[in-house]
Every structure is written in C-alpha cells, then in structure tokens.
Amino acid sequence: MDNLLAAPGVRVYFKDLESRFLLVSAGCDATVPTGQELSDLIGKTDFDFYSEEHAASAFHDEQEIIRTGQPLEQKLEQETFLDRADTWVSTSKMPLLDKDGEIVGTWGVTRDVTAQVKAEKALAYQVLHDPVTGLSNRISMMDRLEQAFVALERLPGRLAVFFVDLDHFKVINDSYGHDVGDQLLVEVGRRLSRVSRRADTVARLGGDEFVILCTSLNNDDDIALIANRIVERVRAPFFKDGHELTVTCSVGIFPTTDPQAEPEDLLRGADDAMYEAKELGRNRYRVYDPSSRGVSTANQFKAELCHAIENNELFLQYQPLFSLDDQSLVGVEALVRWRHPDRGIVAPDAFIPFAEQHGLIASIDSFVLDEACRQLEEWTSREGWPAGFTMAVNVSGRELSEVGFAKVVEEVMLRYHISPERLCLEITETAFVGGWAEIQETLAALSLLEVRIALDDFGTGYSSLAHLQHMRVDVVKIDRSFVEHIGRSARDREIVAAVTAMSHALGMSVVGEGVETDHQLDTLMGLDCDQGQGFLLARPMSPEAVVALVG
Ligand code: C2E
Ligand code: CA
Ligand code: CA
C-alpha cells in the first residue's frame, strides 16, 4: 500500500458510510482542491470541494457500493472543483470492509488521466477536422449526414447539401504559391461558416471543395437565399500581402426531405449539380434536378460541342465600341455564340469554360479568329468604312500558352490582308498571371507582329495596379463589375480613376465595359476613359446590323 500511496498521479482515499473522507493519500496534486492540505479533507465530503453535480454523482456511486457491496470499476470522469475545472480522472471504487467483513464505507483509487484525455481529444479532432481550415472533414461530414437523417426520421423536415467548388483555384496556387492558396482556403472556410447557421456543418472535403449541410430549411426560398449568399460572399475580394484576389465558386445543391436517402447519394447529386453550375459558366449555383434534361452529362456535352465546331453551329456577333470623346464607332468585339439544334442560341459563358477544360478551346478560338478576320477584310474593303476600325477577338489563356499561337495569328493576318493595328487580341488578366513564362513568349512573338493586345476584364482577377506596368498591353478593359457600381461606389470610382491615370501614363488606352446607364457613361467620360462598350451604346449584333450602323 505504501508504494501505491506514493505513486505519482494516483490518489487513494477512504470514506465512511456518509462519504466523509477518512484518509487521503498524497501523490496526486491535481486531484486535490487548490489550497487544501490533505488533512483538511478529513471529515469533509465531496460537496465541500467539488461542483454539486460531480459530488452528487460520486455520492450516488458510493451509496450504491455500500448498498450492493459491488465495486465500481474504471469510471472516467471530469473532476470539477469549485475553483478549477478540467481534470480528468479514472476512478475505481470498492466497499471498505472491517475485520468482520462488514461494509463500513468505501475506498477508491483515482488516477489523473488529464494528459491522456487531452491527447485523445486532439487526436479525435485531427481525425475529424481538416488541418488547413479547421473545418470538419469528409469523415465528420458523413457522420453529421447520418445524424441528420436520423433526426429527419423523428421530425420531418428539409435538409440540403451544398457542394461548393472554387473556380480556377489552381491559377491562384500556381501564381501565388500554396501559402497564399491555403490562406485563401481558410478565408473561404470562414466566409462559408458565416453564411451558414450554427447548427449547420461546414466541411472541406479536400482541394478546393467544400460542403455545407444545412438542416431545418423551410422551403426552396431558404435554399436560394443561402446559395446566393455563398456565391456572393465567396466572390468578394480578398486582401493578401498587398494583392487583391478574387475567386468565384460554383455551387451544386441537393435538397431532400426523405429520411431514407443515402448520404453518399446526396453528396454525389450535389457534386453533379455543381458540375452543371460549372458547365453553365461558373460563379453560380444549381439545384440538383434528377428529371433535368436541360443540361447534359460531360461526355454528351463534349460530343455535341465537337459536332458544333465541325458543323458550323458556331457563329459570331459583334458588339460595337465607341469613342467617349465624340461618340464615334471605333470598332467591334467579336463574340461567339452557338446555335444549338435543340436549345437555341447558347451564350459563350455556357460552353467556353467547358471547352477550355476539355481541350476544345483551340478549335473554337481559331474559328473565331479566322471568321472575325474574314469579316474585317470584307468590311474594310467597302467604301467609306471608318478609318482605324478595329476588330477585337477574345483569346483564351489556354491558347496563349500554346507555342504555335503567334504563328496561327500571323497566318490568318496574311490570309485576309489584315494590317496589325486593326486587330486587337483580348486576353484576361488571369492569363497574364498564370503560366507566366510561356505566355510572355507568346506575347513577345505577338508584339513582333505588332497586333494590339487588350487586357480584358481588368479588376476581376488579380487587380493589382502594380501588375499593369509589367504587362505589355495597348488597351485596358475595365470589367463590367466596376462600371456597374461606378455611380454609387466612391471606391469603384477611385479605382477606375487610378486605373485610367496609370494606363495613360503607360501609354495604354482604357475601355469601360458593360455601360448600361447614362450615369455610368457620364462618370466614365468624367474619369477620362477613352472608349465605352455596353448595352446602352449597342448590344452584340449580326454583321448586317454592323453594316447598317456604319451606314
Ligand atoms: P467579355 O470578353 O467580357 O465580353 C463581353 C461580354 O459582356 C459579352 O457577353 C457581352 O454581351 C456582355 N456585355 C456587353 N455589354 C454589356 C452590358 O452593358 N451589360 C451586360 N450585362 N453585359 C454586357 P458574352 O457575349 O456572353 O460573352 C461572355 C464572355 O465569353 C466574354 O466576356 C468572353 O470572355 C467569352 N467569349 C466570348 N466570345 C469568345 C470567343 O470567341 N473566344 C473566347 N475564348 N472567349 C469568348
Ligand atoms: Ca472580351
Ligand atoms: Ca470583358
């Protein structure tokens, strides 16, 4: 007994029939109330030192032992002292017998297992949480889903799984490094947690995939509300080390009221719907609809798109650009459309991103380049066609990193006798930042051809003014999202003013995109913007309509 009494982390005590301490050993400071000598305990009960709840539970256990004569083995409990919490102990208690075998009290051995319990908790945390964001991981998400269905059996209701996937996250990782990528994931996790309610579960499944489980939804409006919030919150800019980053997300949603549904099916359905959201142009949500025939599966879609390219289902519309000085027409931007046999006219946002991902963008872009240049030659050979009329053609970032791209451009220019100042290639900011080296090579080759380069959608990607000076571009196109708020937001106005001033200082001209109101137009003019493009001035139109406009 001597050894046991002295063992570190172990306390042995004896109590009488009323659970008053008779004797307490040393050896386990953590389980002795602060400021108490061991001798102070004698004659007192747990109620003098511990929380009511803990003392009552110990008292109950001891009275049971006295009543039944049966020992209590290895009970793990948290000791809550009146003045201190958080000591975990493992207790075994036995009846205390006198020399005649009569029960005269209890005795017990208490071991301090706090360190062990904490380690186990940390481990459990690791097993159930994503190390980067601290959110739940797939394992705990599946567990929560199971629980949610059990709850649904008891109390009918509606729940939904939101599958959130970031758009083009790889570009951020590639251009800014994984540290910035991780920080962005953490911030996205925070934003998603704020969108959901406390009872909801937000998990990161890996990579740039997040899942939110929302329980107790009332109706479809609730779902749309949350989905809209997700899309909006994620695309608000992030500020990291002097950079302003933006990332959008595509969200797939699987709602259900069926308690018999399988968690795996829910996740898969939400994933499918997310994929549809990507297919429809990203930066949006889509609710899973098993009966939906509107959106085809990836393979089917790819086959249809290949067919479209080969069978001339693609065609171009042209949106005019105007000088803000004198409102004169300065050129057009070629915009591709797809005349789908069943679905009617399909907008480029619904197939360009898909084409980029599935290796079809090169054929689309070269069709567009060819057709636009053919049209340009036809137009400019007409009498009275405006001097200096330019044709802008969008070029996917994927194309730019292909070695032969400048050659393709050169061939098309030769074929249609295009002088270089008439052709403007529009390239998004994202393309400039991703695959820097290859793109620089292509840009250098293009600058030998002397074609003009426009930086498209400026402000949506990595809008750092500092970047501008490293980009050899002739035109900066300020994205619609800035122009949209230019009347209301002083911040957007300042940004546009700064971009314009900087671009002019660098010898670039500036186009405001998406001009829809007179107020926006006036503001852009006031900010010294050179050109405007937007529905207010002219919508994308057929080649015949362009001819009529010029006439
Ligand atoms: P973008 O290059 O920014 O093209 C401008 C888009 O804004 C066009 O949409 C145009 O219709 C729209 N827009 C113009 N003015 C306004 C306005 O006042 N208000 C609003 N709400 N929208 C306006 P569209 O034709 O649907 O093209 C979407 C995007 O698809 C383009 O954005 C471009 O990134 C891509 N795209 C279009 N054609 C091609 C192409 O031939 N090749 C490649 N790679 N991408 C293309
Ligand atoms: Ca463009
Ligand atoms: Ca644009």
Coordinates of C-alpha atoms and ligand atoms in Angstrom, one line a residue:
M1 CA 0.0 0.0 0.0
D2 CA 2.9 2.3 0.7
N3 CA 4.0 2.2 -2.9
L4 CA 0.6 2.8 -4.3
L5 CA 0.1 5.8 -1.9
A6 CA 3.3 7.4 -3.2
A7 CA 2.7 6.7 -6.9
P8 CA 2.6 9.9 -8.9
G9 CA -0.8 10.8 -10.4
V10 CA -2.6 8.3 -8.2
R11 CA -4.6 9.1 -5.1
V12 CA -6.1 6.6 -2.7
Y13 CA -8.8 7.6 -0.3
F14 CA -11.1 6.0 2.2
K15 CA -14.5 7.3 3.1
D16 CA -17.1 6.4 5.7
L17 CA -20.7 5.4 5.2
E18 CA -21.7 9.0 4.7
S19 CA -18.9 9.5 2.2
R20 CA -16.8 11.6 4.5
F21 CA -13.1 11.4 3.9
L22 CA -11.3 9.2 6.5
L23 CA -7.9 9.2 4.8
V24 CA -6.4 10.6 1.7
S25 CA -3.0 9.7 0.2
A26 CA -0.6 12.1 -1.3
G27 CA 0.7 11.6 -4.8
C28 CA -1.8 13.3 -7.0
D29 CA -1.8 17.1 -6.5
A30 CA -4.0 17.6 -9.5
T31 CA -6.9 15.9 -7.8
V32 CA -6.7 17.8 -4.6
P33 CA -8.5 21.0 -4.4
T34 CA -6.3 24.1 -4.5
G35 CA -5.1 25.5 -1.2
Q36 CA -6.2 22.4 0.8
E37 CA -3.9 20.3 2.9
L38 CA -4.7 16.7 2.7
S39 CA -5.5 16.8 6.3
D40 CA -8.1 19.5 5.7
L41 CA -10.2 16.9 3.7
I42 CA -10.7 14.6 6.6
G43 CA -14.2 14.6 7.9
K44 CA -15.5 16.5 4.8
T45 CA -17.3 15.3 1.8
D46 CA -17.0 15.9 -1.9
F47 CA -19.7 18.5 -1.6
D48 CA -17.2 20.8 0.2
F49 CA -14.8 20.8 -2.7
Y50 CA -16.4 19.8 -6.0
S51 CA -19.2 21.1 -8.1
E52 CA -22.6 19.9 -7.0
E53 CA -23.1 17.7 -10.0
H54 CA -19.8 15.9 -9.6
A55 CA -20.2 15.5 -5.8
A56 CA -23.7 14.2 -6.2
S57 CA -22.6 11.6 -8.8
A58 CA -19.8 10.4 -6.6
F59 CA -22.0 10.2 -3.6
H60 CA -24.6 8.2 -5.6
D61 CA -21.9 5.8 -6.8
E62 CA -20.6 5.3 -3.2
Q63 CA -24.0 4.7 -1.8
E64 CA -24.6 2.1 -4.4
I65 CA -21.4 0.3 -3.5
I66 CA -22.4 0.4 0.1
R67 CA -25.9 -1.0 -0.7
T68 CA -24.8 -3.7 -3.0
G69 CA -21.3 -4.5 -1.9
Q70 CA -20.3 -4.4 -5.6
P71 CA -17.2 -2.5 -6.7
L72 CA -17.3 0.2 -9.4
E73 CA -14.6 -0.3 -11.9
Q74 CA -12.8 2.3 -14.0
K75 CA -15.1 5.2 -14.4
L76 CA -13.8 8.1 -16.5
E77 CA -15.0 11.4 -15.2
Q78 CA -14.1 15.1 -15.3
E79 CA -13.5 16.5 -11.8
T80 CA -14.9 19.9 -11.5
F81 CA -13.5 21.6 -8.4
L82 CA -15.3 24.6 -7.2
D83 CA -12.4 26.8 -8.2
R84 CA -10.9 25.0 -11.1
A85 CA -12.0 22.7 -13.9
D86 CA -10.7 20.3 -16.4
T87 CA -9.0 17.5 -14.6
W88 CA -9.9 14.1 -16.0
V89 CA -9.7 11.2 -13.6
S90 CA -10.3 7.5 -13.9
T91 CA -11.8 6.1 -10.7
S92 CA -12.3 2.7 -9.3
K93 CA -14.2 2.4 -6.0
M94 CA -14.7 -0.6 -3.7
P95 CA -16.6 -1.3 -0.5
L96 CA -14.4 -0.8 2.6
L97 CA -14.7 -3.8 5.0
D98 CA -13.9 -4.0 8.6
K99 CA -12.3 -7.1 10.1
D100 CA -15.6 -8.9 10.4
G101 CA -16.4 -8.3 6.7
E102 CA -19.0 -5.6 7.4
I103 CA -19.2 -2.7 5.0
V104 CA -18.1 0.5 6.8
G105 CA -17.6 2.8 3.9
T106 CA -15.8 2.9 0.5
W107 CA -12.3 3.3 -0.7
G108 CA -11.1 4.2 -4.1
V109 CA -8.2 4.8 -6.4
T110 CA -8.3 7.9 -8.6
R111 CA -5.8 8.3 -11.4
D112 CA -5.2 11.7 -13.1
V113 CA -5.6 10.9 -16.8
T114 CA -5.9 14.5 -18.0
A115 CA -2.9 14.3 -20.3
Q116 CA -4.2 11.1 -21.9
V117 CA -7.7 12.5 -22.4
K118 CA -6.3 15.7 -23.9
A119 CA -4.1 13.7 -26.3
E120 CA -7.1 11.6 -27.3
K121 CA -9.2 14.6 -27.9
A122 CA -6.5 16.2 -30.0
L123 CA -6.3 13.0 -32.0
A124 CA -10.1 12.8 -32.4
Y125 CA -10.0 16.5 -33.5
Q126 CA -7.4 15.6 -36.1
V127 CA -9.4 12.6 -37.3
L128 CA -12.5 14.7 -37.8
H129 CA -11.1 18.0 -39.0
D130 CA -9.4 19.4 -42.0
P131 CA -5.9 20.6 -40.9
V132 CA -5.8 23.6 -43.2
T133 CA -9.1 25.3 -42.4
G134 CA -10.0 23.7 -39.1
L135 CA -13.4 22.8 -40.6
S136 CA -15.0 19.4 -40.4
N137 CA -13.5 16.9 -42.9
R138 CA -15.2 14.2 -45.0
I139 CA -15.4 11.7 -42.2
S140 CA -17.3 14.0 -39.8
M141 CA -19.4 15.4 -42.7
M142 CA -20.6 11.8 -43.4
D143 CA -21.3 11.3 -39.7
R144 CA -23.3 14.5 -39.5
L145 CA -25.3 13.5 -42.5
E146 CA -26.2 10.2 -40.9
Q147 CA -27.2 12.0 -37.8
A148 CA -29.3 14.5 -39.8
F149 CA -31.2 11.6 -41.4
V150 CA -31.9 10.0 -38.0
A151 CA -33.2 13.4 -36.9
L152 CA -35.3 13.6 -40.1
E153 CA -36.9 10.3 -39.2
R154 CA -38.1 11.6 -35.9
L155 CA -39.1 15.0 -37.1
P156 CA -40.0 15.5 -40.7
G157 CA -38.2 18.5 -42.4
R158 CA -35.9 19.5 -45.2
L159 CA -32.2 19.5 -45.4
A160 CA -29.8 20.3 -48.2
V161 CA -26.2 19.6 -49.1
F162 CA -24.4 22.5 -50.8
F163 CA -21.3 21.4 -52.7
V164 CA -19.0 24.4 -53.2
D165 CA -16.1 24.3 -55.6
L166 CA -13.8 27.2 -56.3
D167 CA -13.4 28.3 -59.9
H168 CA -9.9 28.3 -61.3
F169 CA -8.3 27.8 -57.9
K170 CA -5.3 26.2 -59.5
V171 CA -4.4 29.5 -61.1
I172 CA -4.1 31.1 -57.7
N173 CA -1.9 28.3 -56.3
D174 CA 0.3 28.4 -59.4
S175 CA 0.7 32.1 -59.5
Y176 CA 0.9 33.0 -55.8
G177 CA 2.1 29.8 -54.2
H178 CA 0.5 27.4 -51.9
D179 CA 0.8 29.6 -48.8
V180 CA -1.5 32.2 -50.4
G181 CA -3.7 29.4 -51.7
D182 CA -4.0 27.9 -48.2
Q183 CA -4.8 31.3 -46.7
L184 CA -7.5 31.8 -49.3
L185 CA -9.0 28.4 -48.4
V186 CA -9.0 29.4 -44.7
E187 CA -10.8 32.6 -45.6
V188 CA -13.3 30.9 -47.8
G189 CA -14.0 28.5 -44.9
R190 CA -14.6 31.4 -42.6
R191 CA -17.0 33.0 -45.1
L192 CA -18.9 29.8 -45.6
S193 CA -19.2 29.3 -41.8
R194 CA -20.6 32.8 -41.5
V195 CA -23.1 32.1 -44.3
S196 CA -24.5 29.0 -42.5
R197 CA -26.2 28.8 -39.2
R198 CA -24.7 27.4 -36.0
A199 CA -26.4 24.0 -36.4
D200 CA -25.1 23.6 -39.9
T201 CA -21.9 21.8 -40.7
V202 CA -19.3 23.2 -43.0
A203 CA -16.6 20.8 -44.2
R204 CA -13.7 20.9 -46.5
L205 CA -13.5 17.6 -48.5
G206 CA -10.1 18.4 -49.9
G207 CA -8.6 20.6 -52.5
D208 CA -10.9 23.5 -53.2
E209 CA -14.1 21.5 -52.4
F210 CA -16.3 22.5 -49.5
V211 CA -19.6 21.1 -48.4
I212 CA -22.2 22.7 -46.3
L213 CA -25.0 20.7 -44.7
C214 CA -28.0 22.8 -43.8
T215 CA -30.7 21.3 -41.7
S216 CA -34.2 22.5 -40.9
L217 CA -34.8 24.5 -44.1
N218 CA -38.3 25.7 -44.6
N219 CA -38.6 25.9 -48.4
D220 CA -36.9 26.4 -51.7
D221 CA -36.6 30.1 -50.9
D222 CA -34.3 29.3 -48.0
I223 CA -32.1 27.3 -50.3
A224 CA -31.9 30.1 -52.9
L225 CA -31.1 32.6 -50.2
I226 CA -28.2 30.6 -48.8
A227 CA -26.9 29.7 -52.3
N228 CA -26.9 33.3 -53.3
R229 CA -25.1 34.3 -50.2
I230 CA -22.5 31.6 -50.7
V231 CA -21.8 32.8 -54.3
E232 CA -21.7 36.5 -53.2
R233 CA -19.6 36.1 -50.2
V234 CA -17.0 34.0 -51.8
R235 CA -16.5 36.4 -54.7
A236 CA -16.0 39.4 -52.5
P237 CA -12.3 40.4 -52.9
F238 CA -9.6 39.1 -50.5
F239 CA -6.7 41.2 -49.5
K240 CA -3.4 39.3 -49.1
D241 CA 0.1 40.8 -48.9
G242 CA -0.9 43.9 -50.9
H243 CA -2.7 41.9 -53.5
E244 CA -6.4 42.0 -54.1
L245 CA -7.5 38.5 -55.1
T246 CA -10.9 37.4 -56.2
V247 CA -12.1 33.9 -56.6
T248 CA -15.6 32.7 -57.6
C249 CA -17.3 29.4 -56.8
S250 CA -19.7 27.0 -58.4
V251 CA -22.3 25.5 -56.1
G252 CA -24.4 22.4 -56.5
I253 CA -27.3 21.7 -54.2
F254 CA -29.1 18.6 -53.3
P255 CA -32.2 19.2 -51.1
T256 CA -34.2 16.4 -49.6
T257 CA -37.0 15.6 -47.2
D258 CA -36.5 11.8 -47.5
P259 CA -35.1 10.2 -44.3
Q260 CA -34.2 7.1 -46.3
A261 CA -31.9 8.9 -48.7
E262 CA -28.2 7.8 -48.6
P263 CA -25.6 10.4 -47.6
E264 CA -23.3 9.3 -50.4
D265 CA -26.1 9.8 -53.0
L266 CA -26.7 13.3 -51.6
L267 CA -23.1 14.2 -52.0
R268 CA -22.9 12.8 -55.4
G269 CA -26.0 14.6 -56.5
A270 CA -24.8 17.9 -55.2
D271 CA -21.5 17.2 -56.9
D272 CA -23.3 16.6 -60.2
A273 CA -25.3 19.8 -59.8
M274 CA -22.0 21.7 -59.0
Y275 CA -20.6 20.3 -62.2
E276 CA -23.7 21.7 -64.1
A277 CA -23.1 25.1 -62.5
K278 CA -19.5 25.0 -63.9
E279 CA -20.9 24.0 -67.3
L280 CA -23.3 26.9 -67.3
G281 CA -20.4 29.3 -66.8
R282 CA -19.3 29.1 -63.1
N283 CA -19.8 31.7 -60.4
R284 CA -23.4 30.4 -59.9
Y285 CA -25.4 27.7 -58.2
R286 CA -27.5 24.9 -59.5
V287 CA -30.1 22.8 -57.7
Y288 CA -30.0 19.1 -58.5
D289 CA -32.9 18.0 -60.6
P290 CA -33.0 14.3 -61.5
S291 CA -35.5 15.0 -64.2
S292 CA -33.5 17.8 -65.7
R293 CA -32.8 17.2 -69.4
G294 CA -31.6 20.7 -69.9
V295 CA -28.0 20.0 -69.0
S296 CA -26.3 17.0 -70.5
T297 CA -23.5 14.9 -69.0
A298 CA -20.0 15.9 -69.7
N299 CA -19.3 13.4 -72.4
Q300 CA -22.5 14.1 -74.2
F301 CA -21.8 17.8 -74.0
K302 CA -18.3 17.4 -75.3
A303 CA -19.6 15.3 -78.3
E304 CA -22.2 18.0 -79.0
L305 CA -19.7 20.8 -78.9
C306 CA -17.3 18.9 -81.2
H307 CA -20.1 18.4 -83.6
A308 CA -21.0 22.1 -83.3
I309 CA -17.4 23.1 -84.2
E310 CA -17.3 20.8 -87.2
N311 CA -20.8 21.6 -88.5
N312 CA -20.7 25.4 -88.3
E313 CA -23.1 25.7 -85.5
L314 CA -20.9 28.4 -84.0
F315 CA -21.3 32.0 -85.3
L316 CA -20.2 35.5 -84.3
Q317 CA -22.0 38.6 -83.2
Y318 CA -20.2 41.9 -83.0
Q319 CA -20.5 44.4 -80.2
P320 CA -19.5 48.0 -81.2
L321 CA -17.1 50.1 -79.2
F322 CA -17.4 53.9 -79.2
S323 CA -15.0 56.7 -78.6
L324 CA -16.1 58.6 -75.5
D325 CA -14.7 61.9 -76.9
D326 CA -17.0 62.1 -79.9
Q327 CA -19.3 59.0 -79.7
S328 CA -17.9 57.7 -82.9
L329 CA -17.7 54.0 -83.7
V330 CA -14.1 52.8 -83.3
G331 CA -14.5 49.1 -83.8
V332 CA -16.3 45.9 -82.7
E333 CA -15.6 42.9 -80.4
A334 CA -16.3 39.5 -81.9
L335 CA -18.4 37.4 -79.5
V336 CA -19.1 33.7 -80.3
R337 CA -22.5 32.1 -80.0
W338 CA -23.7 28.5 -80.5
R339 CA -26.8 27.8 -82.5
H340 CA -27.8 24.6 -80.7
P341 CA -30.2 22.4 -82.6
D342 CA -32.5 21.9 -79.6
R343 CA -31.5 24.5 -77.1
G344 CA -31.5 27.6 -79.4
I345 CA -28.7 30.2 -79.0
V346 CA -26.3 29.2 -76.3
A347 CA -24.2 32.0 -74.7
P348 CA -20.4 31.6 -74.6
D349 CA -20.3 31.5 -70.8
A350 CA -22.1 28.2 -71.1
F351 CA -19.5 26.5 -73.3
I352 CA -16.2 28.4 -73.3
P353 CA -15.1 27.4 -69.8
F354 CA -16.1 23.8 -70.7
A355 CA -14.2 24.0 -73.9
E356 CA -11.1 25.3 -72.0
Q357 CA -11.2 22.4 -69.7
H358 CA -11.8 19.7 -72.3
G359 CA -9.3 20.7 -74.9
L360 CA -11.7 22.2 -77.4
I361 CA -10.9 25.9 -77.0
A362 CA -8.1 25.9 -79.6
S363 CA -10.6 25.0 -82.4
I364 CA -13.1 27.5 -81.2
D365 CA -10.7 30.3 -80.9
S366 CA -9.1 29.7 -84.2
F367 CA -12.6 29.5 -85.9
V368 CA -13.4 32.9 -84.2
L369 CA -10.1 34.4 -85.2
D370 CA -10.5 33.3 -88.8
E371 CA -14.1 34.3 -89.2
A372 CA -13.6 37.7 -87.5
C373 CA -10.6 38.5 -89.7
R374 CA -12.5 37.4 -92.8
Q375 CA -15.3 39.7 -91.8
L376 CA -12.9 42.5 -91.1
E377 CA -11.4 42.2 -94.5
E378 CA -14.8 42.2 -96.2
W379 CA -15.9 45.3 -94.2
T380 CA -12.8 47.4 -94.5
S381 CA -12.7 46.9 -98.3
R382 CA -16.1 48.6 -98.5
E383 CA -16.0 52.2 -99.5
G384 CA -16.5 54.7 -96.7
W385 CA -15.7 52.2 -93.9
P386 CA -14.4 54.1 -90.9
A387 CA -10.6 54.5 -90.9
G388 CA -9.0 52.9 -87.9
F389 CA -11.9 50.5 -87.4
T390 CA -10.6 47.6 -85.2
M391 CA -11.7 44.1 -84.6
A392 CA -11.3 42.7 -81.1
V393 CA -11.1 38.9 -80.7
N394 CA -11.1 37.1 -77.4
V395 CA -8.3 34.7 -76.8
S396 CA -8.4 32.1 -74.1
G397 CA -5.5 32.0 -71.7
R398 CA -5.0 28.3 -72.6
E399 CA -4.3 29.3 -76.2
L400 CA -1.6 31.8 -75.2
S401 CA 0.5 29.2 -73.5
E402 CA 0.5 27.1 -76.7
V403 CA 3.7 27.5 -78.6
G404 CA 2.3 27.9 -82.1
F405 CA -0.3 30.5 -81.3
A406 CA 1.5 33.6 -82.7
K407 CA 2.1 31.6 -85.9
V408 CA -1.6 30.9 -86.2
V409 CA -2.3 34.7 -85.9
E410 CA 0.3 35.5 -88.4
E411 CA -1.2 33.1 -90.9
V412 CA -4.7 34.5 -90.5
M413 CA -3.4 38.1 -90.9
L414 CA -1.7 37.1 -94.1
R415 CA -4.7 35.2 -95.4
Y416 CA -7.0 38.2 -95.0
H417 CA -4.5 41.0 -95.5
I418 CA -5.1 42.4 -92.1
S419 CA -2.9 45.3 -91.0
P420 CA -1.8 44.7 -87.4
E421 CA -3.3 47.9 -85.9
R422 CA -6.7 46.7 -86.9
L423 CA -6.6 43.5 -84.9
C424 CA -6.8 43.5 -81.1
L425 CA -6.5 40.3 -79.1
E426 CA -8.3 40.4 -75.8
I427 CA -6.7 38.5 -73.1
T428 CA -7.9 38.2 -69.5
E429 CA -5.8 39.3 -66.5
T430 CA -5.8 35.7 -65.2
A431 CA -4.0 34.5 -68.3
F432 CA -1.2 37.0 -67.7
V433 CA -0.6 35.8 -64.2
G434 CA -0.9 32.1 -64.8
G435 CA 1.8 30.3 -66.8
W436 CA 3.9 33.5 -66.9
A437 CA 6.9 32.2 -68.9
E438 CA 5.1 30.6 -71.9
I439 CA 2.6 33.5 -72.1
Q440 CA 5.4 36.0 -72.1
E441 CA 7.0 34.2 -75.0
T442 CA 3.7 34.2 -77.0
L443 CA 3.2 37.9 -76.2
A444 CA 6.7 38.7 -77.4
A445 CA 6.0 36.9 -80.6
L446 CA 2.7 38.7 -81.0
S447 CA 4.4 42.1 -80.4
L448 CA 6.7 41.3 -83.3
L449 CA 3.5 41.0 -85.4
E450 CA 2.5 44.4 -84.0
V451 CA -1.1 43.4 -83.3
R452 CA -2.7 45.2 -80.4
I453 CA -3.3 43.4 -77.1
A454 CA -6.1 44.3 -74.7
L455 CA -6.2 43.3 -71.1
D456 CA -9.8 42.0 -70.7
D457 CA -12.0 42.1 -67.6
F458 CA -9.5 44.1 -65.7
G459 CA -10.3 44.0 -62.0
T460 CA -11.7 40.6 -61.8
G461 CA -8.6 38.6 -61.3
Y462 CA -5.5 39.9 -59.6
S463 CA -6.3 43.5 -59.9
S464 CA -3.1 45.0 -58.7
L465 CA -2.2 48.3 -60.3
A466 CA 1.4 47.4 -60.0
H467 CA 0.9 44.5 -62.4
L468 CA -0.1 46.8 -65.1
Q469 CA 3.4 48.1 -65.7
H470 CA 4.7 44.6 -66.4
M471 CA 2.1 43.8 -68.9
R472 CA 2.8 44.9 -72.4
V473 CA -0.7 45.8 -73.5
D474 CA -2.2 48.5 -75.6
V475 CA -5.7 48.6 -74.1
V476 CA -7.1 48.0 -70.6
K477 CA -10.7 47.0 -70.5
I478 CA -12.2 47.8 -67.1
D479 CA -14.6 45.0 -66.1
R480 CA -18.3 45.4 -66.0
S481 CA -18.4 44.9 -62.3
F482 CA -16.6 48.2 -61.7
V483 CA -18.6 50.1 -64.2
E484 CA -21.8 48.7 -62.7
H485 CA -21.2 50.4 -59.3
I486 CA -19.3 53.4 -60.6
G487 CA -22.2 55.7 -59.9
R488 CA -22.8 54.5 -56.3
S489 CA -19.4 53.4 -55.1
A490 CA -16.8 56.0 -54.4
R491 CA -14.3 53.2 -54.1
D492 CA -15.0 51.8 -57.6
R493 CA -14.8 55.3 -59.0
E494 CA -11.4 55.8 -57.4
I495 CA -10.2 52.5 -58.7
V496 CA -11.4 53.4 -62.3
A497 CA -9.7 56.8 -62.0
A498 CA -6.5 55.3 -60.8
V499 CA -6.5 52.6 -63.5
T500 CA -7.2 55.2 -66.1
A501 CA -4.4 57.5 -64.9
M502 CA -1.9 54.7 -64.7
S503 CA -2.8 53.3 -68.1
H504 CA -2.5 56.6 -69.7
A505 CA 0.9 57.2 -68.0
L506 CA 1.9 53.8 -69.5
G507 CA 0.6 54.8 -73.0
M508 CA -2.4 52.4 -72.9
S509 CA -5.9 53.4 -73.7
V510 CA -8.9 52.5 -71.5
V511 CA -12.3 50.9 -72.3
G512 CA -15.2 50.8 -69.9
E513 CA -17.2 47.6 -70.3
G514 CA -20.8 47.0 -69.7
V515 CA -22.1 50.5 -69.8
E516 CA -25.8 50.3 -69.2
T517 CA -26.9 53.7 -68.0
D518 CA -26.3 57.3 -68.9
H519 CA -25.0 57.9 -65.5
Q520 CA -22.3 55.3 -65.9
L521 CA -21.4 56.8 -69.3
D522 CA -21.1 60.3 -67.9
T523 CA -19.0 59.1 -65.0
L524 CA -16.6 57.2 -67.3
M525 CA -16.3 60.3 -69.5
G526 CA -15.6 62.4 -66.4
L527 CA -12.9 60.0 -65.4
D528 CA -11.1 60.4 -68.8
C529 CA -11.9 56.9 -70.0
D530 CA -11.2 56.6 -73.8
Q531 CA -13.8 54.2 -75.0
G532 CA -17.1 52.6 -74.0
Q533 CA -18.8 49.3 -74.7
G534 CA -22.2 48.2 -73.3
F535 CA -25.9 47.7 -73.9
L536 CA -26.6 51.4 -73.6
L537 CA -24.4 52.1 -76.6
A538 CA -25.1 48.9 -78.6
R539 CA -25.8 45.3 -78.0
P540 CA -23.9 42.5 -79.7
M541 CA -25.3 42.3 -83.2
S542 CA -25.2 40.5 -86.5
P543 CA -22.7 41.5 -89.2
E544 CA -25.6 43.0 -91.2
A545 CA -26.6 45.2 -88.3
V546 CA -23.0 46.5 -88.0
V547 CA -23.1 47.5 -91.7
A548 CA -26.4 49.3 -91.1
L549 CA -24.9 51.1 -88.1
V550 CA -21.9 52.2 -90.0
G551 CA -24.1 53.3 -92.9
Ligands
C2E1 P1 -16.2 39.5 -72.5 O1 -15.0 39.3 -73.3 O2 -16.0 40.4 -71.3 O3 -17.3 40.0 -73.4 C1 -18.2 41.0 -73.1 C2 -19.5 40.3 -72.6 O4 -20.2 41.3 -71.9 C3 -20.3 39.8 -73.7 O5 -21.1 38.7 -73.2 C4 -21.3 40.9 -73.9 O6 -22.5 40.5 -74.5 C5 -21.5 41.4 -72.5 N1 -21.9 42.7 -72.4 C6 -21.6 43.8 -73.2 N2 -22.2 44.9 -72.8 C7 -22.9 44.6 -71.7 C8 -23.7 45.4 -70.8 O7 -23.9 46.6 -71.0 N3 -24.3 44.7 -69.8 C9 -24.2 43.4 -69.6 N4 -24.8 42.8 -68.6 N5 -23.4 42.6 -70.4 C10 -22.7 43.2 -71.5 P2 -21.0 37.3 -74.0 O8 -21.1 37.5 -75.4 O9 -22.0 36.5 -73.3 O10 -19.5 36.8 -73.7 C11 -19.2 36.4 -72.4 C12 -17.7 36.0 -72.4 O11 -17.4 34.9 -73.1 C13 -16.8 37.1 -72.9 O12 -16.7 38.1 -72.0 C14 -15.6 36.3 -73.2 O13 -14.8 36.1 -72.0 C15 -16.1 34.9 -73.6 N6 -16.1 34.9 -75.1 C16 -17.0 35.3 -75.9 N7 -16.6 35.0 -77.2 C17 -15.4 34.4 -77.1 C18 -14.5 33.8 -78.0 O14 -14.7 33.9 -79.2 N8 -13.4 33.2 -77.5 C19 -13.2 33.1 -76.2 N9 -12.1 32.5 -75.8 N10 -14.0 33.6 -75.3 C20 -15.1 34.3 -75.7
CA2 CA -13.6 40.5 -74.3
CA3 CA -14.5 41.8 -70.8

